[in-house]
XYZ file of C-alpha atoms in Angstrom:
657
model
C -82.754 -1.651 -10.417
C -78.972 -1.337 -9.577
C -78.196 0.834 -6.694
C -76.304 3.050 -8.657
C -79.201 3.497 -10.632
C -81.205 4.501 -7.366
C -78.709 7.066 -6.760
C -76.524 8.544 -9.183
C -76.808 12.405 -9.575
C -77.868 12.063 -13.154
C -81.424 11.835 -10.934
C -80.200 15.231 -8.672
C -81.864 18.379 -8.566
C -78.428 20.562 -7.763
C -76.849 17.963 -10.882
C -79.871 18.430 -13.399
C -79.429 22.225 -12.387
C -75.631 23.198 -12.779
C -76.183 21.267 -16.304
C -79.088 23.931 -16.785
C -76.043 26.404 -15.391
C -73.438 25.908 -16.264
C -70.850 23.498 -18.585
C -70.126 27.542 -20.457
C -70.006 28.793 -17.454
C -67.764 26.974 -15.833
C -65.252 27.436 -18.896
C -65.610 30.735 -19.610
C -66.297 34.131 -16.824
C -64.251 35.815 -14.067
C -64.176 32.764 -11.513
C -63.803 30.303 -13.804
C -61.301 29.048 -16.929
C -60.594 25.928 -19.073
C -56.757 26.902 -19.164
C -54.238 28.912 -18.073
C -50.765 29.962 -19.373
C -49.295 28.897 -15.241
C -51.117 25.699 -15.948
C -48.627 22.546 -16.572
C -48.730 21.057 -19.941
C -52.321 18.291 -19.771
C -54.318 20.550 -17.250
C -57.604 21.664 -17.452
C -58.993 23.761 -14.689
C -62.503 22.502 -14.936
C -63.812 24.183 -12.109
C -62.555 27.936 -10.459
C -64.415 29.582 -7.315
C -63.210 32.431 -5.588
C -64.325 33.290 -2.075
C -64.420 30.269 -0.732
C -63.684 30.665 3.084
C -62.556 27.980 6.323
C -63.418 29.477 9.297
C -60.925 28.443 12.158
C -62.794 29.823 14.819
C -66.469 31.608 15.968
C -65.250 35.566 15.159
C -65.707 36.694 11.875
C -62.673 38.357 12.037
C -60.617 35.668 11.694
C -62.066 33.812 8.460
C -59.905 32.397 6.078
C -61.196 33.631 2.351
C -59.850 31.778 -0.448
C -60.105 30.579 -4.158
C -61.088 26.899 -5.006
C -60.162 25.083 -8.149
C -60.636 21.672 -9.640
C -57.872 20.937 -11.705
C -57.721 17.728 -14.230
C -55.017 16.466 -15.292
C -54.327 13.234 -17.740
C -56.809 10.944 -16.323
C -57.093 12.283 -12.177
C -58.745 14.880 -10.891
C -57.400 17.075 -8.003
C -58.896 19.374 -5.439
C -56.616 22.649 -4.598
C -57.759 25.553 -1.586
C -55.104 28.377 -1.874
C -56.516 31.436 0.972
C -56.076 34.882 -0.543
C -52.428 36.466 0.612
C -52.211 40.048 2.965
C -55.830 39.999 3.865
C -56.390 43.453 6.199
C -59.775 42.198 7.424
C -57.645 39.430 9.672
C -55.331 40.138 11.972
C -54.350 37.748 14.500
C -53.737 35.051 12.346
C -50.974 35.874 10.398
C -49.633 34.192 6.578
C -48.385 31.475 8.465
C -51.330 30.638 10.038
C -53.275 30.689 6.918
C -50.758 28.418 5.204
C -52.073 25.580 7.729
C -55.486 25.410 6.057
C -53.500 25.760 2.497
C -54.816 22.330 0.398
C -52.963 21.105 -2.116
C -53.561 19.193 -4.609
C -55.760 16.335 -3.225
C -55.792 13.456 -6.323
C -60.065 11.935 -6.119
C -58.570 8.929 -6.425
C -57.695 9.493 -1.937
C -61.603 11.386 -1.532
C -63.915 8.943 0.442
C -67.283 11.316 0.347
C -68.544 15.090 0.053
C -71.017 16.045 2.221
C -72.811 18.992 1.655
C -75.152 21.113 3.712
C -77.530 23.449 3.186
C -78.810 24.970 6.294
C -82.337 27.145 6.052
C -80.012 30.492 7.264
C -76.689 30.877 6.831
C -74.106 29.992 4.034
C -73.929 26.926 2.137
C -70.350 24.818 3.046
C -69.182 21.379 2.049
C -66.821 18.757 3.795
C -64.554 17.007 2.372
C -63.737 13.260 3.849
C -60.681 11.301 2.695
C -60.407 7.559 2.928
C -58.343 7.357 5.396
C -60.937 8.576 7.729
C -59.633 12.358 7.779
C -61.803 14.933 6.966
C -60.757 19.190 5.422
C -62.193 22.069 7.692
C -65.747 23.296 5.638
C -65.394 24.891 2.917
C -68.417 27.991 3.142
C -69.091 29.157 -0.502
C -70.736 32.540 0.266
C -71.919 33.137 -3.126
C -73.066 29.737 -4.172
C -71.640 27.739 -6.112
C -72.055 23.550 -4.546
C -74.292 22.245 -7.042
C -71.503 23.540 -9.997
C -68.657 22.378 -8.150
C -70.583 18.545 -7.652
C -72.010 18.909 -11.113
C -67.842 19.220 -12.060
C -67.082 16.165 -9.731
C -70.067 13.743 -11.234
C -68.136 15.506 -15.280
C -65.170 13.591 -14.092
C -65.242 11.058 -11.361
C -67.457 8.238 -10.463
C -69.664 9.991 -7.697
C -73.157 8.815 -6.444
C -75.623 10.180 -3.807
C -75.110 8.011 -0.354
C -78.134 5.871 0.442
C -77.632 6.138 4.790
C -77.721 10.445 4.063
C -79.003 11.920 0.969
C -76.164 14.815 1.711
C -73.637 12.631 1.155
C -72.265 12.230 -1.883
C -69.581 9.452 -3.134
C -66.443 8.822 -5.123
C -65.337 6.151 -6.088
C -67.846 4.165 -4.805
C -67.857 1.137 -6.770
C -70.407 -1.804 -6.120
C -67.681 -3.965 -4.756
C -68.723 -5.922 -1.257
C -65.017 -5.235 0.257
C -65.404 -1.459 -0.975
C -68.960 -1.297 0.600
C -67.784 -2.803 3.733
C -65.413 -0.446 3.736
C -67.566 2.882 3.293
C -69.825 1.561 5.942
C -67.322 2.289 8.420
C -68.282 5.582 8.552
C -64.867 6.414 9.597
C -65.449 10.346 9.282
C -68.124 10.821 11.752
C -66.072 12.034 14.645
C -62.883 12.622 12.846
C -61.508 15.974 11.624
C -58.398 17.715 10.471
C -56.956 21.103 9.037
C -54.833 19.592 6.337
C -53.965 16.217 5.424
C -50.366 14.849 5.996
C -49.620 13.095 3.358
C -50.216 15.473 0.545
C -47.283 15.495 0.002
C -48.209 16.724 -3.794
C -49.135 20.270 -4.587
C -50.182 22.968 -6.935
C -48.817 26.753 -7.753
C -51.613 29.416 -7.923
C -51.990 31.163 -11.027
C -51.742 35.580 -10.847
C -54.819 36.891 -10.787
C -56.123 40.661 -10.542
C -53.851 43.371 -9.261
C -56.043 43.945 -6.374
C -55.942 39.943 -5.248
C -52.726 38.686 -4.744
C -52.830 34.968 -3.659
C -50.127 33.162 -1.825
C -47.489 30.695 -3.144
C -44.956 30.398 -0.493
C -43.854 27.054 -0.220
C -46.403 25.620 -3.230
C -44.730 23.531 -5.859
C -44.789 24.008 -9.443
C -47.605 22.460 -11.320
C -46.096 20.956 -13.372
C -43.746 18.766 -11.340
C -46.081 18.340 -8.559
C -49.485 16.782 -10.756
C -47.048 15.025 -13.201
C -45.242 13.130 -10.498
C -48.228 12.185 -9.412
C -50.367 10.636 -12.532
C -46.882 9.213 -13.080
C -46.900 7.204 -10.080
C -50.570 6.834 -10.899
C -49.484 5.295 -14.411
C -46.617 3.019 -13.030
C -49.799 1.255 -10.648
C -52.322 0.751 -13.554
C -54.831 -1.733 -10.805
C -58.579 -0.784 -10.824
C -59.424 1.830 -9.356
C -61.685 -0.215 -6.794
C -58.705 -2.109 -5.694
C -56.389 0.597 -5.113
C -58.744 2.504 -3.055
C -59.583 -0.554 -0.937
C -56.208 -1.321 -0.568
C -55.287 2.585 0.366
C -57.612 2.207 3.350
C -56.679 -1.230 4.660
C -52.913 0.140 4.019
C -54.290 2.852 6.836
C -55.974 0.552 9.281
C -52.349 -1.328 8.832
C -50.630 1.876 9.658
C -53.038 2.992 12.601
C -54.959 -0.420 13.727
C -55.807 1.423 17.108
C -56.683 4.568 15.689
C -59.093 3.110 13.275
C -61.108 1.248 15.782
C -60.630 4.088 18.814
C -60.082 7.560 17.188
C -63.229 6.809 13.934
C -66.318 5.749 14.416
C -65.954 3.478 16.939
C -63.966 5.222 19.502
C -66.709 6.582 21.203
C -68.327 3.058 21.241
C -66.274 0.667 22.640
C -64.318 0.625 26.031
C -60.758 -0.777 26.869
C -60.069 -2.001 30.060
C -60.248 1.353 32.175
C -61.412 0.099 35.978
C -62.339 2.408 38.149
C -60.355 2.186 41.912
C -57.028 1.087 40.413
C -53.678 2.076 42.438
C -51.344 4.707 41.469
C -47.893 2.932 40.161
C -46.275 5.261 38.871
C -43.756 8.024 39.980
C -43.987 11.043 39.513
C -41.333 11.936 37.063
C -40.040 9.640 35.125
C -42.498 6.194 35.402
C -44.750 7.278 32.712
C -42.333 7.232 29.114
C -40.837 4.086 30.590
C -44.154 1.997 31.761
C -45.128 3.419 27.818
C -41.967 2.028 26.065
C -42.264 -1.698 27.990
C -46.516 -1.369 27.843
C -47.744 -0.287 24.483
C -47.574 -2.307 20.978
C -45.578 0.247 19.401
C -43.151 -0.591 16.666
C -39.647 -1.217 17.670
C -37.345 1.914 18.633
C -35.188 3.108 16.668
C -31.417 3.925 17.616
C -31.402 7.312 18.511
C -28.990 8.621 16.296
C -31.194 11.165 15.486
C -29.855 14.350 16.970
C -33.209 16.144 18.594
C -32.965 20.167 19.529
C -32.623 21.114 23.573
C -35.957 21.508 25.097
C -36.505 25.867 25.595
C -37.961 24.803 28.314
C -37.070 22.093 30.157
C -40.633 20.357 32.125
C -38.824 19.168 35.257
C -36.753 21.870 36.059
C -39.725 24.351 35.452
C -41.766 21.898 37.753
C -38.956 22.358 40.611
C -39.359 25.571 40.375
C -43.773 26.007 39.881
C -44.694 22.544 39.928
C -46.443 22.126 43.462
C -46.290 18.733 44.461
C -50.461 17.133 45.031
C -51.817 16.957 47.773
C -54.523 14.234 49.177
C -57.699 14.619 47.621
C -60.139 17.133 49.723
C -62.124 14.655 52.277
C -65.468 15.286 54.338
C -64.071 16.529 57.149
C -61.862 19.449 55.440
C -64.849 20.406 52.768
C -66.880 21.343 56.140
C -64.078 23.807 56.704
C -65.034 25.084 53.275
C -68.631 26.265 54.670
C -70.764 27.972 56.723
C -73.916 27.008 58.967
C -76.347 27.224 56.145
C -74.100 25.413 53.940
C -72.508 28.289 51.670
C -68.778 28.407 50.172
C -66.701 30.685 52.245
C -63.729 31.436 50.142
C -64.667 29.314 46.548
C -61.245 30.666 44.779
C -59.824 28.584 48.146
C -61.690 25.466 47.691
C -61.435 25.243 44.070
C -57.391 25.776 44.476
C -57.394 22.634 46.900
C -59.627 21.074 44.937
C -56.868 22.425 41.536
C -54.247 20.906 43.516
C -55.398 17.424 45.396
C -58.621 16.421 43.700
C -61.894 14.997 45.781
C -62.594 11.887 47.683
C -64.481 9.561 45.452
C -67.424 9.932 48.746
C -67.595 13.636 48.354
C -67.706 14.552 44.147
C -71.274 14.201 44.285
C -71.989 17.286 46.404
C -68.791 18.725 44.792
C -69.332 18.088 41.327
C -72.282 20.207 40.808
C -70.759 23.384 42.145
C -67.459 22.772 40.198
C -69.632 22.362 37.102
C -72.083 25.266 38.048
C -75.077 23.762 38.924
C -75.453 24.966 42.228
C -73.887 28.349 43.163
C -71.200 28.816 45.626
C -72.773 31.150 47.516
C -76.056 28.981 47.795
C -77.724 27.631 51.218
C -78.512 23.476 51.463
C -82.102 24.572 51.659
C -81.482 26.658 48.493
C -79.712 23.568 47.030
C -83.010 21.261 48.099
C -85.379 23.387 46.464
C -83.665 23.802 43.539
C -83.550 19.950 43.505
C -87.304 19.636 43.444
C -87.422 22.040 41.001
C -85.088 21.079 38.570
C -86.350 17.482 39.119
C -89.725 18.296 37.781
C -88.290 20.463 34.943
C -86.661 17.409 34.507
C -89.586 14.842 34.170
C -91.631 17.275 32.100
C -88.537 17.443 29.229
C -88.168 13.598 29.729
C -92.271 13.101 28.998
C -92.008 14.811 25.201
C -90.168 11.740 24.204
C -91.683 9.628 26.199
C -95.543 10.224 24.834
C -94.456 10.101 21.380
C -96.202 7.692 19.377
C -95.038 4.571 17.122
C -97.112 6.331 14.243
C -95.929 9.408 15.393
C -92.050 8.113 15.365
C -92.666 7.176 11.521
C -93.124 10.708 10.932
C -90.678 11.772 13.378
C -86.955 11.250 10.991
C -84.933 12.679 13.481
C -85.892 11.230 16.870
C -85.434 7.839 14.976
C -81.880 8.933 13.855
C -81.124 9.720 17.515
C -82.559 7.667 19.172
C -81.011 4.649 17.225
C -77.940 6.133 17.656
C -78.096 7.008 21.591
C -79.081 3.015 21.769
C -76.500 1.573 20.076
C -73.857 3.873 21.562
C -74.713 3.520 25.437
C -74.283 -0.236 25.325
C -70.544 0.515 24.268
C -69.929 2.931 27.220
C -68.123 1.415 30.182
C -69.516 -1.611 30.374
C -66.150 -3.137 31.707
C -66.990 -1.068 34.789
C -69.955 -3.243 36.922
C -72.103 -0.200 37.797
C -72.716 -0.583 33.498
C -71.970 -4.398 33.234
C -74.450 -6.851 32.510
C -77.517 -6.843 30.409
C -80.898 -5.004 30.806
C -78.396 -2.673 32.704
C -80.848 -0.052 34.720
C -77.329 2.553 34.586
C -77.127 2.270 30.820
C -81.035 2.362 30.348
C -80.528 5.820 32.347
C -77.936 7.111 29.906
C -79.962 6.356 27.529
C -82.942 8.197 28.957
C -80.929 11.435 30.370
C -79.309 11.113 26.443
C -82.779 11.168 24.599
C -83.799 14.393 26.946
C -80.885 15.925 26.216
C -81.453 16.075 22.721
C -84.880 17.210 23.190
C -83.298 19.877 25.678
C -80.553 20.863 23.132
C -83.032 20.406 19.901
C -80.040 22.170 18.045
C -77.513 20.612 18.670
C -78.965 16.768 19.969
C -77.049 13.844 20.270
C -73.618 13.470 19.045
C -71.099 10.382 19.526
C -68.714 10.843 22.197
C -71.476 12.558 24.414
C -72.082 9.035 26.099
C -68.794 8.844 27.287
C -68.919 12.371 28.859
C -72.119 11.820 30.741
C -71.251 8.644 31.963
C -68.845 9.371 34.749
C -71.463 12.179 35.503
C -73.779 9.668 36.618
C -71.704 7.064 37.802
C -71.160 9.921 40.714
C -74.510 11.524 41.111
C -76.584 7.943 41.188
C -79.451 10.267 40.359
C -81.325 11.127 36.533
C -81.853 14.315 37.384
C -79.117 15.607 38.535
C -76.764 14.246 36.621
C -78.588 15.373 33.464
C -78.592 18.948 35.059
C -75.344 18.059 35.716
C -74.175 17.011 32.636
C -76.426 20.023 30.828
C -73.741 22.653 32.896
C -71.208 20.552 31.451
C -72.439 21.016 28.077
C -72.858 24.799 28.224
C -68.819 24.553 27.802
C -67.799 21.369 25.614
C -70.926 21.744 23.230
C -68.904 23.281 20.765
C -66.953 20.826 20.227
C -69.502 18.335 18.851
C -71.144 21.236 16.360
C -71.211 20.263 12.826
C -68.925 22.590 11.651
C -66.291 21.423 14.362
C -65.451 25.298 15.066
C -65.101 24.518 18.655
C -62.736 21.805 18.079
C -61.120 23.450 15.612
C -60.712 26.930 17.495
C -58.971 24.360 20.361
C -56.639 22.597 17.797
C -55.388 25.778 16.837
C -54.699 27.720 20.301
C -52.733 23.918 21.161
C -50.734 25.172 17.952
C -49.775 28.149 18.747
C -49.300 26.976 22.926
C -46.736 24.439 21.228
C -44.907 27.283 19.138
C -44.334 29.655 22.674
C -43.533 26.552 25.058
C -41.563 24.506 22.841
C -40.597 25.702 19.170
C -38.073 22.811 18.144
C -41.305 20.574 18.591
C -43.261 23.039 16.780
C -41.208 23.677 14.314
C -40.247 19.341 13.511
C -44.281 18.936 13.222
C -44.254 21.812 10.592
C -41.364 19.994 9.148
C -43.345 17.168 9.140
C -46.981 18.010 8.341
C -48.471 17.683 11.616
C -49.551 21.414 12.583
C -53.467 20.543 12.503
C -52.222 18.928 15.496
C -55.122 16.193 14.869
C -52.930 14.285 16.742
C -54.390 15.410 20.180
C -58.116 15.112 18.985
C -59.169 12.834 20.591
C -58.020 14.395 24.106
C -59.594 17.451 23.804
C -62.724 15.957 22.650
C -63.663 13.986 25.431
C -61.344 15.562 27.944
C -58.878 12.805 27.577
C -61.086 10.496 28.790
C -59.698 7.463 27.389
C -56.070 8.010 28.018
C -56.553 7.346 31.953
C -58.499 4.782 34.064
C -61.297 5.906 35.044
C -60.636 6.893 38.546
C -57.956 9.378 36.918
C -60.338 10.622 35.242
C -62.791 11.417 36.978
C -59.982 13.663 39.499
C -58.290 14.985 35.566
C -61.519 16.363 34.990
C -62.108 17.690 38.238
C -58.981 19.471 38.346
C -60.150 20.680 34.714
C -63.274 21.967 36.516
C -62.334 23.813 38.872
C -60.877 26.749 36.151
C -58.095 27.241 38.456
C -55.341 28.701 36.943
C -56.995 28.498 33.645
C -60.197 27.639 31.775
C -57.968 26.019 29.257
C -55.920 23.820 31.732
C -56.757 20.814 29.228
C -54.470 22.609 26.401
C -51.381 22.703 28.536
C -51.768 19.200 29.615
C -51.704 18.374 26.291
C -48.918 20.348 25.879
C -47.214 18.851 29.055
C -47.979 15.788 27.508
C -46.001 15.944 24.112
C -43.421 18.140 25.698
C -42.841 14.434 27.698
C -42.489 12.245 25.116
C -40.526 15.195 22.443
C -37.154 12.890 22.545
C -38.662 10.030 21.494
C -41.264 11.578 18.678
C -38.322 13.711 16.830
C -35.824 11.234 17.493
C -37.512 8.451 15.942
C -38.467 10.783 13.171
C -42.742 9.672 13.589
C -44.386 11.134 10.510
C -47.947 12.141 10.754
C -49.297 8.289 10.660
C -46.773 6.916 13.127
C -47.421 9.765 14.962
C -50.795 8.963 16.152
C -50.154 5.004 16.302
C -47.857 6.231 19.060
C -50.049 9.103 21.136
C -52.641 6.130 20.945
C -50.872 3.488 22.501
C -49.849 6.171 25.205
C -53.759 5.704 26.417
C -53.545 4.058 30.095
C -49.281 4.852 30.153
C -49.240 8.579 31.477
C -48.840 9.032 34.766
C -51.832 11.975 35.162
C -49.441 13.324 38.821
C -46.356 14.255 37.182
C -48.796 15.579 34.225
C -50.381 17.942 35.867
C -47.684 19.478 37.691
C -45.693 20.015 34.592
C -48.786 21.502 32.884
C -48.801 23.875 35.881
C -45.345 24.852 35.463
C -46.231 25.283 31.660
C -49.427 27.564 32.475
C -47.786 29.277 34.869
C -44.589 30.402 32.898
C -46.914 31.319 30.178
C -48.552 33.619 31.609
C -50.043 36.451 29.350
C -48.415 35.588 26.355
C -50.182 31.461 26.553
C -53.773 33.521 27.527
C -52.784 35.613 23.964
C -52.960 31.918 22.449
C -56.585 31.029 23.467
C -58.449 33.334 21.092
C -61.793 34.356 22.820
C -64.694 32.094 23.041
C -62.725 28.779 22.790
C -64.403 25.830 24.392
C -65.109 24.975 27.205
C -64.848 29.346 27.546
C -68.614 29.783 28.131
C -70.399 31.207 24.514
C -70.108 34.317 23.863
C -73.771 35.369 24.666
C -75.020 36.396 20.782
C -78.473 35.069 21.679
C -77.968 31.301 20.078
C -75.768 28.492 23.068
C -75.305 26.454 20.141
C -74.738 26.859 15.901
C -77.720 26.200 14.981
C -77.602 22.718 12.418
C -79.699 21.840 9.623
C -78.742 18.173 9.893
C -77.806 17.010 12.925
C -78.471 13.504 14.195
C-alpha cells in the first residue's frame, strides 16, 4: 500500500465528520458563502469562519479576533485572516498593531504543513507553516471549525497526514524523493513569525453586518491581487512538486546560514565559540568594521540611498548615560558584600556591580546561584549548605522516576520515548567545540542528558524543547555539579519557560515589545521595517529564544547572561540589547535597502562579530533614555518576568515533545 493510502485524509475521522457536517453548511449560512458580489470574477469562498483569534500575549484583553477565509481563484487556493476593526475590548493594541498580524492571500503552494492542536481543556487551534520554514501565530477556533477547515482544504489541495505526527497535515507533499527530504527537515520546529514578509498578494474584506465593521486599510483589491498571482503561476507552468521544491531551495540559497542555524538545526550545531577568548575590539566602532570584513555578507551596495537620521544617536547617548564597563568582580571584592555569616548585605549594590562588570569565572559558581534566584541574598553559609543537601536528595528522587522505567514500560510510554530521543540527539550536538563537552562518551554530555531528562519529569507540562540544551550548557560548565546545575536551570526556566510554549505566546509578546521599543527609540528604522514587511521582527527570534547565546563567544555569553540576570535596570534588558544592536547597524540595513530575507542573512552572519561591551553601554543608555515610556511598551508578564501567579506556571500542552 502506498504511503498516501496510509495517511490520506479520506481515512481520517476528522475529514469524514466534516463531510457529514459540512459540504452544504460550508456553502450556506451566516459564516459560509459560495460567492459574493465583492469577490473578483472566478473567485469562490469555499470556507469562512468568524471569531478566529490570535493571542499576541497571555492577556485575554489583548486577543485579536478576525475572519478566516479560504478562497479559490482558478486552480489556486488562498487563505486570508483579517482582524476585525474597532474591538472595544482591546484597549492596549492599536489598529496598526492588529494589522501587523493580518494574513493576506497566502497561496497554498507556499504552505508546507498545518499542525492541529486539540487540548483536553481550552480551544482548538492550528499553526500554519510555510515552505520557507516560517510559521504564523496560532489561530484559535473559539467556536470549533478545525475539522471543516481541514476538510475544505482537502477538497482543493493535496494534503496528507504526517507519518511522524498524527496532528500534522502535510500540504502538497508529493511522493518525490527530493520533496520528502525537504519535508523531513522539519524547518518550523523552533521558528514562528507574525506575518510572512514575502506575501505581497492581498485580498480585501467584504462588508459584513453593520455591527461588525472590518478593517480594510492597506489591503489591495481582490481582483488585482489574486489575478496577478494566478498570471504568474500560469507563466511558470511547471509541475507543482518541482515548483515547491525549487521554492524551498531558493530560500536555502538566500539564507544559507539561516537554514542551518535558525531552524531545527539551530539548537543542534555548534560553531566554534571558544571559552576564554581575548577581547580584541574597541568599544565604539570596531563591531561594525569586523562584521563588514569577516562575515560572508553579499558585496556592499554603494551607499546611494539616503538614510533617515537617528533621532537618538547611540554614540551621544552613550557619552551621557552609558557608563564605562568595569573589571569583573573578583573574590576579594566579593567578600566585601557579605557579612560574617555569608549574607549579602546590599543586594542592589551587588547586582549593580555585576551589571557593570560581570564576574571572574572562578566566582560564577557561587554568584550565579544568587542572581538566578536559587539562593536568597539574605541566606547564610549554613542555610545554603543545608539547602544543597535537601535539593540534592530531591533531585535524586525525581531522577529515579525516569531511571526506573523498564524497557517494557517505555514501549507503552510514547511521550517519554519521544523526549528521551530528542534530548539524546541534541546533547551530542551542544557546544562540542569546548573541551568540557568534547570527545566520545564525554561524562559532561551524559550529565546534560540526565539533567534535561530529569527536568522533563520535574516540569512534565513543558517537558523538553530544542534550545533548552543551549541554556543548560553554560550552567553545567560553571556549576560542575549535577544537582546544583539542575536547580539553577529550574530557576532560569521559571523566567524563560514561556519561550518554549507550543503556542509561542512568550516569544510573540517579546517580539511585539521589541517592535514597540524600536518605534519609540528609532522611529525611522521602525518605519523602514514597516515599509519592507519586517515588522514581525522575526530576524531577532534566535536572539530572544536563547538569550543571544549564538551571537557571542562562550565567555562573552556568560558575561552577558550574568548582566541580564541581575535585572538591575530592567528585567527586560535583553530587549534593549537587541535594539542597541539594530541601531548600530541601522545605516547599513537602511542604506542597502535590505529586504526580509537579506536582513535575516545579514543579522545571522553578525554572530561572533558584535562588540559586547559597546552594545551593553548602548543598551544601558537606551534603557535610561526610554524610561517609563520604554517600560510601558512591554506588556506585564512578558518573559523573562516571573509569570503571573494563576496557579499554573506554564501553559499546559497536549502534544509537547
